[in-house]
């Protein structure tokens, strides 16, 4: 059962997961006066660098979760691949207001798509396949291009196989045989992709952040721009769909839904039961960030009405460009730089992000143009 008590500073908030989302959650919590404990197997993980205590243990380590639960007044998580059984330990003690239902749904693409479909929400055509033959049969019934995804795990383009033409079917068959089960989805020829990031309180109150327009490169989020260039019809449809999901899963905290937009139609793609990469712009561009609002929700505090203070664009910094970006940071006037404290630099790994904000979208784009010129 959710913990409906209000948790006040300086109580300790426990975070399962020590990545950049955990780091930004911890910073928001510390700013509000809370203490923070983090569970993560890596000694110098990004969140542990700013936390008060660090439980060095695997995410499915029962003893580790119990230790974190004992030292914390409330527990949250920074990513969806948390072990549900160990997370249930915190839930059973009334310290996991988010519960485990959203985790169970979002960490498995079959459950995720089924919940969306059964809720009457628009999703791309999909089929579950368990071997090469079923894969070929499913693709035969779909209009190409399509995409094959593993049911669990996989992000930033990992665990996926695009099928553009029939020439790609043999590779798709091999992909299907290499995994226990996959989901085959029709590839939507969308006009744009958007993210709906919202926060739901334990009382059921919901606040929406301005919808962001996303651009991916090599299936990794490259940038998010707000406000998105969508009309009121799409904005309303997107928020209504997100609200249906929030009620269905009894969401508590910040939650994100990625959607495709085609003309005035929306198609729901994926969900994340926690703050999201596409919501990082809220730190500088809104009166309250997705992380602050998340902390308020799980601690039973009233949510703050959200206002966009200025247009903004968030750019991810990947491993291959992060060091160069850091070296020229002194030339930026409107770019807010966030580095995550990851020790190992890898290509395509998210090492940080920059948010450019300004009085007008044109001013923001001018700042980005100067930044790109310096990065050459």
Coordinates of N, CA and C in Angstrom, one line a residue, residues 62-304:
X62 N 18.8 -8.8 -2.0 CA 17.8 -8.7 -0.9 C 18.3 -8.0 0.3
X63 N 19.5 -8.4 0.7 CA 20.1 -7.8 1.9 C 20.4 -6.3 1.7
X64 N 20.8 -6.0 0.5 CA 21.1 -4.6 0.2 C 19.8 -3.8 0.2
X65 N 18.8 -4.3 -0.4 CA 17.5 -3.6 -0.4 C 17.0 -3.4 1.0
X66 N 17.1 -4.4 1.8 CA 16.6 -4.3 3.2 C 17.4 -3.2 4.0
X67 N 18.7 -3.2 3.7 CA 19.6 -2.2 4.4 C 19.2 -0.8 4.0
X68 N 18.9 -0.6 2.6 CA 18.5 0.7 2.1 C 17.1 1.1 2.7
X69 N 16.2 0.1 2.8 CA 14.9 0.4 3.4 C 15.0 0.8 4.8
X70 N 15.8 0.1 5.6 CA 16.0 0.4 7.0 C 16.5 1.8 7.3
X71 N 17.4 2.3 6.4 CA 17.9 3.6 6.6 C 17.2 4.8 6.0
X72 N 16.1 4.4 5.3 CA 15.3 5.4 4.5 C 13.9 5.5 5.0
X73 N 13.3 6.8 5.0 CA 11.9 7.0 5.3 C 11.0 6.7 4.1
X74 N 11.6 6.7 2.9 CA 10.9 6.5 1.7 C 11.8 6.0 0.6
X75 N 11.3 5.2 -0.3 CA 12.2 4.6 -1.4 C 11.6 5.0 -2.7
X76 N 12.5 5.3 -3.7 CA 12.2 5.5 -5.1 C 13.2 4.8 -5.9
X77 N 13.0 4.8 -7.2 CA 13.9 4.2 -8.2 C 14.2 5.1 -9.3
X78 N 15.4 5.0 -10.0 CA 15.7 5.9 -11.1 C 15.6 5.2 -12.4
X79 N 15.4 4.0 -12.5 CA 15.2 3.3 -13.8 C 14.3 2.1 -13.6
X80 N 13.7 1.6 -14.8 CA 12.6 0.7 -14.7 C 13.1 -0.8 -14.5
X81 N 14.4 -1.1 -14.8 CA 14.8 -2.5 -14.7 C 15.2 -2.8 -13.3
X82 N 14.5 -2.4 -12.4 CA 14.6 -2.8 -11.0 C 14.0 -4.1 -10.7
X83 N 14.7 -5.0 -10.0 CA 14.1 -6.3 -9.7 C 12.8 -6.1 -8.9
X84 N 11.7 -6.6 -9.4 CA 10.4 -6.3 -8.8 C 10.3 -7.0 -7.5
X85 N 10.8 -8.2 -7.3 CA 10.7 -8.9 -6.0 C 11.4 -8.2 -4.9
X86 N 12.6 -7.7 -5.2 CA 13.3 -7.0 -4.1 C 12.7 -5.6 -3.9
X87 N 12.2 -5.0 -4.9 CA 11.5 -3.7 -4.7 C 10.2 -3.9 -3.9
X88 N 9.6 -5.1 -4.0 CA 8.4 -5.4 -3.2 C 8.7 -5.4 -1.7
X89 N 10.0 -5.6 -1.3 CA 10.4 -5.5 0.1 C 10.1 -4.1 0.7
X90 N 10.5 -3.1 -0.1 CA 10.2 -1.8 0.3 C 8.7 -1.4 0.3
X91 N 8.0 -2.0 -0.7 CA 6.6 -1.8 -0.8 C 5.8 -2.4 0.4
X92 N 6.2 -3.6 0.8 CA 5.6 -4.3 1.9 C 5.8 -3.5 3.2
X93 N 6.8 -2.7 3.3 CA 7.0 -1.9 4.5 C 6.4 -0.5 4.4
X94 N 5.7 -0.3 3.4 CA 5.0 1.0 3.2 C 5.9 2.1 2.8
X95 N 7.1 1.8 2.2 CA 8.0 2.8 1.9 C 8.3 3.0 0.4
X96 N 7.4 2.3 -0.4 CA 7.6 2.5 -1.9 C 6.2 3.0 -2.4
X97 N 6.0 4.3 -2.3 CA 4.7 4.9 -2.7 C 4.4 4.6 -4.2
X98 N 5.4 4.5 -5.0 CA 5.2 4.2 -6.5 C 4.6 2.8 -6.7
X99 N 4.8 1.9 -5.7 CA 4.4 0.5 -5.9 C 5.2 -0.2 -6.9
X100 N 4.8 -1.4 -7.3 CA 5.5 -2.2 -8.3 C 4.8 -2.4 -9.6
X101 N 3.5 -2.0 -9.7 CA 2.7 -2.2 -10.9 C 3.3 -1.6 -12.1
X102 N 3.7 -0.3 -12.0 CA 4.2 0.4 -13.1 C 5.5 -0.2 -13.6
X103 N 6.3 -0.7 -12.6 CA 7.6 -1.4 -12.9 C 7.3 -2.6 -13.7
X104 N 6.4 -3.4 -13.2 CA 6.1 -4.7 -13.9 C 5.6 -4.5 -15.4
X105 N 4.9 -3.4 -15.6 CA 4.4 -3.2 -16.9 C 5.5 -2.6 -17.8
X106 N 6.2 -1.6 -17.4 CA 7.1 -0.9 -18.3 C 8.4 -1.7 -18.5
X107 N 8.7 -2.7 -17.7 CA 10.0 -3.4 -18.0 C 9.8 -4.6 -18.9
X108 N 8.6 -4.7 -19.4 CA 8.3 -5.8 -20.4 C 7.4 -5.2 -21.5
X109 N 7.9 -5.2 -22.7 CA 7.2 -4.5 -23.8 C 5.9 -5.2 -24.2
X110 N 5.8 -6.5 -24.0 CA 4.5 -7.2 -24.3 C 3.5 -6.7 -23.3
X111 N 3.8 -6.6 -22.0 CA 2.8 -6.1 -21.0 C 2.5 -4.7 -21.3
X112 N 3.5 -3.9 -21.6 CA 3.4 -2.5 -21.9 C 2.4 -2.2 -23.0
X113 N 2.6 -2.9 -24.2 CA 1.8 -2.7 -25.3 C 0.4 -3.2 -25.1
X114 N 0.3 -4.3 -24.3 CA -1.0 -4.9 -24.0 C -1.9 -3.9 -23.2
X115 N -1.2 -3.3 -22.2 CA -2.0 -2.4 -21.3 C -2.4 -1.2 -22.1
X116 N -1.6 -0.7 -23.0 CA -2.0 0.5 -23.8 C -3.1 0.1 -24.7
X117 N -3.0 -1.1 -25.4 CA -4.0 -1.5 -26.3 C -5.4 -1.7 -25.6
X118 N -5.3 -2.4 -24.5 CA -6.6 -2.7 -23.7 C -7.2 -1.5 -23.1
X119 N -6.4 -0.4 -23.0 CA -6.9 0.9 -22.4 C -7.5 1.7 -23.5
X120 N -7.5 1.2 -24.8 CA -8.1 1.9 -25.9 C -7.3 3.0 -26.5
X121 N -6.0 2.9 -26.2 CA -5.1 4.0 -26.7 C -4.4 3.5 -28.0
X122 N -4.1 4.5 -28.9 CA -3.6 4.2 -30.2 C -2.1 3.7 -30.1
X123 N -1.8 2.5 -30.6 CA -0.5 2.0 -30.6 C -0.2 1.5 -32.0
X124 N 1.1 1.4 -32.4 CA 1.4 0.7 -33.7 C 1.0 -0.7 -33.7
X125 N 0.7 -1.3 -34.8 CA 0.4 -2.7 -34.9 C 1.5 -3.5 -34.4
X126 N 1.3 -4.6 -33.6 CA 2.4 -5.3 -33.0 C 2.0 -6.8 -32.9
X127 N 3.0 -7.6 -32.8 CA 2.9 -9.1 -32.6 C 4.0 -9.6 -31.8
X128 N 3.8 -10.6 -31.0 CA 4.8 -11.2 -30.2 C 5.3 -12.5 -30.9
X129 N 6.6 -12.6 -31.1 CA 7.2 -13.7 -31.8 C 8.2 -14.4 -30.9
X130 N 8.3 -15.7 -31.0 CA 9.3 -16.5 -30.2 C 10.3 -17.2 -31.0
X131 N 10.3 -17.2 -32.3 CA 11.3 -17.8 -33.1 C 11.3 -17.3 -34.5
X132 N 12.2 -17.8 -35.4 CA 12.4 -17.2 -36.7 C 11.1 -17.4 -37.6
X133 N 10.4 -18.5 -37.4 CA 9.3 -18.8 -38.3 C 8.1 -17.8 -37.9
X134 N 7.9 -17.6 -36.6 CA 6.9 -16.7 -36.2 C 7.2 -15.3 -36.6
X135 N 8.5 -14.9 -36.5 CA 8.9 -13.6 -36.9 C 8.6 -13.4 -38.4
X136 N 9.0 -14.3 -39.2 CA 8.7 -14.2 -40.7 C 7.2 -14.0 -41.0
X137 N 6.4 -14.8 -40.3 CA 5.0 -14.8 -40.5 C 4.4 -13.5 -40.0
X138 N 4.9 -12.9 -38.9 CA 4.4 -11.7 -38.4 C 4.8 -10.5 -39.4
X139 N 6.0 -10.5 -39.9 CA 6.4 -9.5 -40.8 C 5.7 -9.6 -42.1
X140 N 5.3 -10.8 -42.5 CA 4.5 -10.9 -43.8 C 3.2 -10.2 -43.7
X141 N 2.6 -10.1 -42.4 CA 1.3 -9.5 -42.2 C 1.4 -8.0 -42.0
X142 N 2.7 -7.5 -41.9 CA 2.9 -6.1 -41.6 C 3.3 -5.3 -42.8
X143 N 3.0 -4.1 -42.8 CA 3.5 -3.2 -43.8 C 4.9 -2.7 -43.4
X144 N 5.9 -3.0 -44.2 CA 7.3 -2.6 -43.9 C 7.5 -1.1 -44.2
X145 N 8.4 -0.4 -43.4 CA 9.3 -1.0 -42.5 C 8.6 -1.3 -41.1
X146 N 9.4 -2.2 -40.4 CA 9.0 -2.6 -39.1 C 10.2 -2.7 -38.2
X147 N 10.0 -3.0 -36.9 CA 11.1 -3.1 -36.0 C 10.9 -4.2 -35.1
X148 N 12.0 -5.0 -34.8 CA 11.9 -6.1 -33.8 C 12.6 -5.6 -32.6
X149 N 12.0 -5.8 -31.4 CA 12.6 -5.4 -30.1 C 12.5 -6.5 -29.1
X150 N 13.6 -6.6 -28.3 CA 13.5 -7.6 -27.2 C 12.4 -7.2 -26.3
X151 N 11.8 -8.1 -25.5 CA 10.7 -7.8 -24.6 C 11.2 -7.0 -23.4
X152 N 12.4 -7.3 -23.0 CA 12.9 -6.6 -21.8 C 14.4 -6.1 -22.1
X153 N 14.8 -5.2 -21.3 CA 16.1 -4.6 -21.5 C 16.2 -3.8 -22.8
X154 N 17.3 -3.4 -23.1 CA 17.5 -2.6 -24.4 C 17.0 -1.2 -24.2
X155 N 17.9 -0.3 -24.6 CA 17.6 1.1 -24.6 C 18.6 1.8 -25.5
X156 N 18.3 3.1 -25.9 CA 19.2 3.8 -26.8 C 19.6 3.0 -28.0
X157 N 18.6 2.3 -28.6 CA 18.9 1.5 -29.8 C 19.4 0.1 -29.6
X158 N 19.7 -0.2 -28.4 CA 20.1 -1.6 -28.1 C 18.9 -2.5 -28.1
X159 N 19.1 -3.8 -28.4 CA 18.1 -4.8 -28.4 C 17.0 -4.5 -29.4
X160 N 17.4 -4.0 -30.6 CA 16.5 -3.7 -31.7 C 17.0 -4.1 -33.0
X161 N 16.1 -4.4 -33.9 CA 16.5 -4.8 -35.3 C 15.5 -4.2 -36.2
X162 N 15.9 -3.2 -37.1 CA 14.9 -2.6 -38.0 C 14.8 -3.5 -39.3
X163 N 13.6 -3.6 -39.8 CA 13.4 -4.3 -41.0 C 12.8 -3.3 -42.0
X164 N 13.6 -2.9 -42.9 CA 13.2 -1.8 -43.8 C 12.6 -2.4 -45.1
X165 N 13.2 -3.5 -45.6 CA 12.6 -4.2 -46.8 C 12.7 -5.7 -46.6
X166 N 12.2 -6.4 -47.5 CA 12.2 -7.9 -47.4 C 13.6 -8.4 -47.3
X167 N 14.6 -7.7 -47.8 CA 16.0 -8.1 -47.8 C 16.5 -8.2 -46.3
X168 N 15.8 -7.5 -45.4 CA 16.2 -7.5 -44.0 C 15.6 -8.6 -43.2
X169 N 14.7 -9.4 -43.8 CA 14.0 -10.4 -43.1 C 14.9 -11.5 -42.5
X170 N 15.9 -12.0 -43.3 CA 16.8 -13.0 -42.8 C 17.5 -12.5 -41.5
X171 N 17.9 -11.3 -41.4 CA 18.6 -10.8 -40.2 C 17.6 -10.7 -39.1
X172 N 16.4 -10.4 -39.4 CA 15.3 -10.3 -38.4 C 15.0 -11.7 -37.8
X173 N 15.0 -12.7 -38.7 CA 14.8 -14.1 -38.3 C 15.9 -14.6 -37.3
X174 N 17.1 -14.2 -37.7 CA 18.3 -14.5 -36.8 C 18.1 -13.9 -35.4
X175 N 17.7 -12.6 -35.5 CA 17.5 -11.8 -34.2 C 16.5 -12.5 -33.4
X176 N 15.4 -12.9 -34.0 CA 14.3 -13.6 -33.2 C 14.8 -14.9 -32.6
X177 N 15.6 -15.6 -33.3 CA 16.1 -16.9 -32.8 C 17.1 -16.7 -31.7
X178 N 17.7 -15.6 -31.7 CA 18.7 -15.3 -30.6 C 18.1 -14.9 -29.3
X179 N 16.8 -14.6 -29.3 CA 16.1 -14.1 -28.1 C 14.9 -15.0 -27.8
X180 N 14.6 -15.1 -26.6 CA 13.4 -16.0 -26.2 C 12.1 -15.5 -26.8
X181 N 11.9 -14.2 -26.8 CA 10.7 -13.6 -27.4 C 11.0 -12.2 -27.7
X182 N 10.3 -11.7 -28.8 CA 10.5 -10.4 -29.3 C 9.1 -9.8 -29.6
X183 N 9.1 -8.5 -29.7 CA 7.9 -7.8 -30.2 C 8.2 -7.2 -31.6
X184 N 7.3 -7.6 -32.6 CA 7.5 -7.0 -33.9 C 6.5 -5.9 -34.0
X185 N 6.9 -4.7 -34.4 CA 6.0 -3.5 -34.4 C 6.1 -2.9 -35.8
X186 N 5.0 -2.4 -36.2 CA 5.0 -1.6 -37.4 C 5.7 -0.3 -37.2
X187 N 6.5 0.1 -38.2 CA 7.3 1.4 -38.1 C 6.4 2.5 -38.5
X188 N 6.0 3.4 -37.6 CA 5.1 4.5 -38.0 C 5.9 5.6 -38.7
X189 N 5.4 6.0 -39.9 CA 6.0 7.1 -40.6 C 5.5 8.4 -40.0
X190 N 6.1 8.8 -38.9 CA 5.6 9.9 -38.1 C 6.2 11.2 -38.6
X191 N 5.4 12.3 -38.3 CA 5.9 13.7 -38.6 C 6.9 14.1 -37.5
X192 N 6.7 13.7 -36.3 CA 7.5 14.1 -35.2 C 7.3 13.2 -34.0
X193 N 8.2 13.2 -33.1 CA 8.1 12.4 -31.8 C 8.0 13.4 -30.7
X194 N 7.1 13.1 -29.7 CA 7.0 14.0 -28.6 C 7.1 13.2 -27.3
X195 N 7.3 13.9 -26.2 CA 7.3 13.3 -24.9 C 6.4 14.0 -24.0
X196 N 5.5 13.3 -23.3 CA 4.6 13.8 -22.3 C 5.2 13.4 -20.9
X197 N 5.7 14.4 -20.2 CA 6.3 14.1 -18.9 C 5.3 14.8 -17.9
X198 N 4.9 14.0 -16.9 CA 3.9 14.5 -15.9 C 4.3 13.9 -14.5
X199 N 3.7 14.5 -13.5 CA 3.9 14.0 -12.2 C 2.5 13.8 -11.5
X200 N 2.3 12.7 -10.9 CA 1.1 12.4 -10.2 C 1.3 12.2 -8.7
X201 N 0.6 12.9 -7.9 CA 0.7 12.8 -6.5 C -0.1 11.6 -6.0
X202 N 0.2 11.2 -4.7 CA -0.5 10.1 -4.1 C -2.0 10.4 -4.0
X203 N -2.4 11.6 -4.0 CA -3.8 12.0 -4.0 C -4.5 11.8 -5.3
X204 N -3.7 11.6 -6.4 CA -4.3 11.6 -7.7 C -4.1 12.8 -8.5
X205 N -3.7 13.9 -7.9 CA -3.5 15.2 -8.6 C -2.4 15.0 -9.6
X206 N -2.5 15.6 -10.8 CA -1.5 15.5 -11.9 C -1.1 16.8 -12.4
X207 N 0.2 17.0 -12.6 CA 0.7 18.2 -13.2 C 1.5 17.8 -14.5
X208 N 1.3 18.5 -15.6 CA 2.0 18.2 -16.8 C 3.0 19.2 -17.1
X209 N 4.2 18.8 -17.5 CA 5.2 19.7 -18.0 C 4.9 19.9 -19.5
X210 N 5.4 21.1 -20.0 CA 5.2 21.4 -21.4 C 5.7 20.2 -22.3
X211 N 5.0 19.8 -23.3 CA 5.3 18.7 -24.1 C 6.6 19.0 -24.9
X212 N 7.5 18.1 -24.9 CA 8.8 18.3 -25.6 C 8.8 17.6 -27.0
X213 N 9.4 18.2 -28.0 CA 9.6 17.5 -29.3 C 11.0 16.9 -29.4
X214 N 11.1 15.7 -29.7 CA 12.3 14.9 -29.7 C 12.9 14.7 -31.0
X215 N 14.2 14.6 -31.1 CA 14.9 14.2 -32.3 C 15.9 13.1 -31.9
X216 N 15.8 11.9 -32.5 CA 16.7 10.8 -32.2 C 17.8 10.7 -33.4
X217 N 19.0 10.3 -33.0 CA 20.0 10.0 -34.0 C 20.6 8.6 -33.6
X218 N 20.5 7.7 -34.6 CA 20.9 6.3 -34.4 C 20.2 5.8 -33.1
X219 N 18.9 6.1 -33.0 CA 18.0 5.6 -32.0 C 18.4 6.0 -30.6
X220 N 19.2 7.1 -30.5 CA 19.5 7.7 -29.2 C 19.0 9.1 -29.2
X221 N 18.3 9.5 -28.1 CA 17.8 10.8 -28.1 C 18.9 11.9 -28.2
X222 N 18.8 12.7 -29.2 CA 19.8 13.7 -29.5 C 19.4 15.1 -28.9
X223 N 18.1 15.5 -29.1 CA 17.7 16.7 -28.5 C 16.2 16.7 -28.2
X224 N 15.8 17.6 -27.3 CA 14.4 17.8 -27.0 C 14.2 19.3 -27.0
X225 N 13.1 19.8 -27.7 CA 12.8 21.2 -27.8 C 11.5 21.5 -27.2
X226 N 11.4 22.6 -26.4 CA 10.1 23.0 -25.9 C 10.0 24.5 -26.1
X227 N 8.7 25.0 -26.4 CA 7.6 24.1 -26.6 C 7.6 23.4 -27.9
X228 N 7.0 22.2 -28.0 CA 6.9 21.4 -29.2 C 6.0 22.1 -30.2
X229 N 6.3 21.9 -31.5 CA 5.6 22.5 -32.6 C 4.4 21.6 -32.9
X230 N 3.4 21.6 -32.0 CA 2.2 20.9 -32.1 C 1.0 21.8 -31.9
X231 N -0.1 21.4 -32.5 CA -1.4 22.2 -32.2 C -2.1 21.8 -31.0
X232 N -3.1 22.5 -30.6 CA -3.8 22.2 -29.4 C -4.5 20.9 -29.4
X233 N -4.9 20.4 -30.6 CA -5.6 19.1 -30.7 C -4.7 18.0 -30.3
X234 N -3.4 18.0 -30.8 CA -2.4 17.0 -30.4 C -2.1 17.1 -29.0
X235 N -1.9 18.3 -28.5 CA -1.6 18.6 -27.1 C -2.6 18.0 -26.2
X236 N -3.9 18.2 -26.5 CA -4.9 17.7 -25.7 C -5.0 16.1 -25.8
X237 N -4.9 15.6 -27.0 CA -4.9 14.1 -27.1 C -3.8 13.5 -26.3
X238 N -2.6 14.1 -26.4 CA -1.4 13.5 -25.7 C -1.6 13.5 -24.2
X239 N -2.1 14.7 -23.7 CA -2.3 14.7 -22.2 C -3.4 13.8 -21.8
X240 N -4.5 13.7 -22.5 CA -5.6 12.8 -22.2 C -5.1 11.3 -22.1
X241 N -4.3 11.0 -23.1 CA -3.7 9.6 -23.2 C -2.9 9.3 -22.0
X242 N -2.0 10.3 -21.6 CA -1.1 10.1 -20.5 C -1.9 10.0 -19.2
X243 N -3.0 10.8 -19.1 CA -3.8 10.7 -17.9 C -4.5 9.3 -17.7
X244 N -4.9 8.7 -18.9 CA -5.5 7.4 -18.8 C -4.5 6.4 -18.3
X245 N -3.2 6.5 -18.7 CA -2.2 5.6 -18.3 C -1.9 5.9 -16.8
X246 N -1.9 7.1 -16.4 CA -1.6 7.5 -15.0 C -2.6 6.8 -14.0
X247 N -3.9 6.9 -14.4 CA -5.0 6.3 -13.6 C -4.9 4.8 -13.7
X248 N -4.7 4.2 -14.8 CA -4.6 2.8 -15.0 C -3.5 2.1 -14.1
X249 N -2.4 2.8 -14.1 CA -1.2 2.2 -13.4 C -1.1 2.8 -12.0
X250 N -2.0 3.7 -11.6 CA -1.9 4.3 -10.3 C -0.5 4.9 -10.1
X251 N -0.1 5.7 -11.0 CA 1.2 6.3 -11.0 C 1.4 7.2 -9.8
X252 N 2.5 7.2 -9.2 CA 3.0 8.1 -8.2 C 4.4 8.6 -8.6
X253 N 4.6 9.9 -8.7 CA 5.9 10.4 -9.1 C 5.9 10.9 -10.5
X254 N 7.1 11.2 -11.0 CA 7.2 11.6 -12.4 C 7.3 10.4 -13.3
X255 N 6.6 10.6 -14.5 CA 6.4 9.5 -15.4 C 6.5 10.1 -16.8
X256 N 6.9 9.3 -17.8 CA 7.1 9.9 -19.2 C 6.5 8.9 -20.2
X257 N 5.8 9.4 -21.2 CA 5.3 8.6 -22.3 C 5.8 9.2 -23.6
X258 N 6.4 8.4 -24.4 CA 6.9 8.8 -25.7 C 5.8 8.5 -26.8
X259 N 5.5 9.4 -27.6 CA 4.5 9.2 -28.6 C 5.0 9.7 -30.0
X260 N 4.4 9.1 -31.1 CA 4.6 9.6 -32.4 C 3.4 10.4 -32.8
X261 N 3.7 11.4 -33.6 CA 2.6 12.3 -34.1 C 2.6 12.2 -35.7
X262 N 1.4 11.9 -36.2 CA 1.2 11.9 -37.7 C 0.0 12.7 -38.0
X263 N 0.1 13.8 -38.6 CA -0.9 14.8 -38.8 C -1.5 15.2 -37.4
X264 N -2.8 14.9 -37.1 CA -3.3 15.2 -35.8 C -3.5 13.9 -35.0
X265 N -2.9 12.8 -35.5 CA -3.1 11.6 -34.7 C -1.8 11.3 -33.9
X266 N -2.0 10.6 -32.8 CA -0.9 10.2 -31.9 C -0.9 8.7 -31.8
X267 N 0.3 8.1 -31.7 CA 0.6 6.7 -31.5 C 1.5 6.6 -30.3
X268 N 1.1 5.8 -29.3 CA 2.0 5.7 -28.1 C 3.1 4.7 -28.3
X269 N 4.3 5.1 -28.0 CA 5.4 4.2 -28.3 C 5.9 3.5 -27.0
X270 N 6.5 4.2 -26.1 CA 7.1 3.6 -24.9 C 6.8 4.5 -23.7
X271 N 6.9 3.9 -22.5 CA 6.7 4.6 -21.2 C 7.9 4.4 -20.3
X272 N 8.1 5.3 -19.4 CA 9.1 5.2 -18.4 C 8.6 5.7 -17.1
X273 N 8.6 4.8 -16.0 CA 8.0 5.1 -14.8 C 8.9 5.9 -13.8
X274 N 9.5 7.0 -14.4 CA 10.5 7.8 -13.6 C 10.8 9.0 -14.4
X275 N 11.5 10.0 -13.9 CA 12.0 11.1 -14.7 C 12.7 10.6 -15.9
X276 N 12.6 11.5 -17.0 CA 13.1 11.0 -18.3 C 14.1 12.0 -18.9
X277 N 14.9 11.4 -19.8 CA 15.9 12.2 -20.5 C 15.3 13.4 -21.2
X278 N 14.2 13.3 -21.7 CA 13.5 14.4 -22.5 C 12.9 15.4 -21.6
X279 N 13.0 15.2 -20.2 CA 12.5 16.2 -19.3 C 13.6 17.0 -18.6
X280 N 14.8 16.8 -19.0 CA 15.9 17.5 -18.4 C 15.8 19.0 -18.5
X281 N 15.2 19.4 -19.6 CA 15.1 20.9 -19.8 C 14.4 21.6 -18.7
X282 N 13.5 20.8 -17.9 CA 12.7 21.4 -16.9 C 13.5 22.0 -15.7
X283 N 14.8 21.6 -15.6 CA 15.7 22.1 -14.5 C 15.8 23.6 -14.7
X284 N 16.1 24.1 -15.9 CA 16.3 25.5 -16.2 C 15.1 26.2 -16.8
X285 N 14.3 25.5 -17.5 CA 13.2 26.2 -18.3 C 11.9 26.3 -17.6
X286 N 11.7 25.6 -16.5 CA 10.4 25.6 -15.7 C 10.6 26.1 -14.3
X287 N 9.5 26.5 -13.7 CA 9.6 27.0 -12.3 C 9.8 25.8 -11.3
X288 N 9.6 24.6 -11.7 CA 9.8 23.4 -10.9 C 10.3 22.3 -11.9
X289 N 11.3 21.6 -11.5 CA 11.9 20.5 -12.4 C 11.1 19.2 -12.2
X290 N 11.3 18.3 -13.2 CA 10.7 17.0 -13.1 C 11.2 16.3 -11.9
X291 N 12.4 16.6 -11.4 CA 13.0 15.9 -10.3 C 12.5 16.4 -9.0
X292 N 12.4 17.7 -8.8 CA 11.8 18.3 -7.6 C 10.3 17.9 -7.5
X293 N 9.6 17.9 -8.6 CA 8.2 17.4 -8.5 C 8.1 16.0 -8.1
X294 N 9.0 15.2 -8.6 CA 9.0 13.7 -8.3 C 9.2 13.6 -6.8
X295 N 10.2 14.3 -6.2 CA 10.5 14.2 -4.8 C 9.2 14.6 -4.0
X296 N 8.6 15.7 -4.4 CA 7.4 16.2 -3.7 C 6.3 15.1 -3.8
X297 N 6.1 14.5 -4.9 CA 5.1 13.5 -5.0 C 5.3 12.3 -4.1
X298 N 6.5 11.7 -4.1 CA 6.7 10.5 -3.3 C 6.7 10.8 -1.8
X299 N 7.0 12.1 -1.5 CA 7.1 12.5 -0.1 C 5.7 13.0 0.4
X300 N 4.7 13.0 -0.4 CA 3.4 13.4 0.0 C 3.2 14.9 0.1
X301 N 4.1 15.7 -0.5 CA 3.9 17.1 -0.5 C 3.0 17.5 -1.7
X302 N 2.3 18.6 -1.6 CA 1.5 19.1 -2.7 C 2.4 19.4 -3.9
X303 N 1.8 19.2 -5.1 CA 2.6 19.5 -6.4 C 2.5 21.0 -6.7
X304 N 3.6 21.5 -7.3 CA 3.6 22.9 -7.7 C 3.1 23.0 -9.1

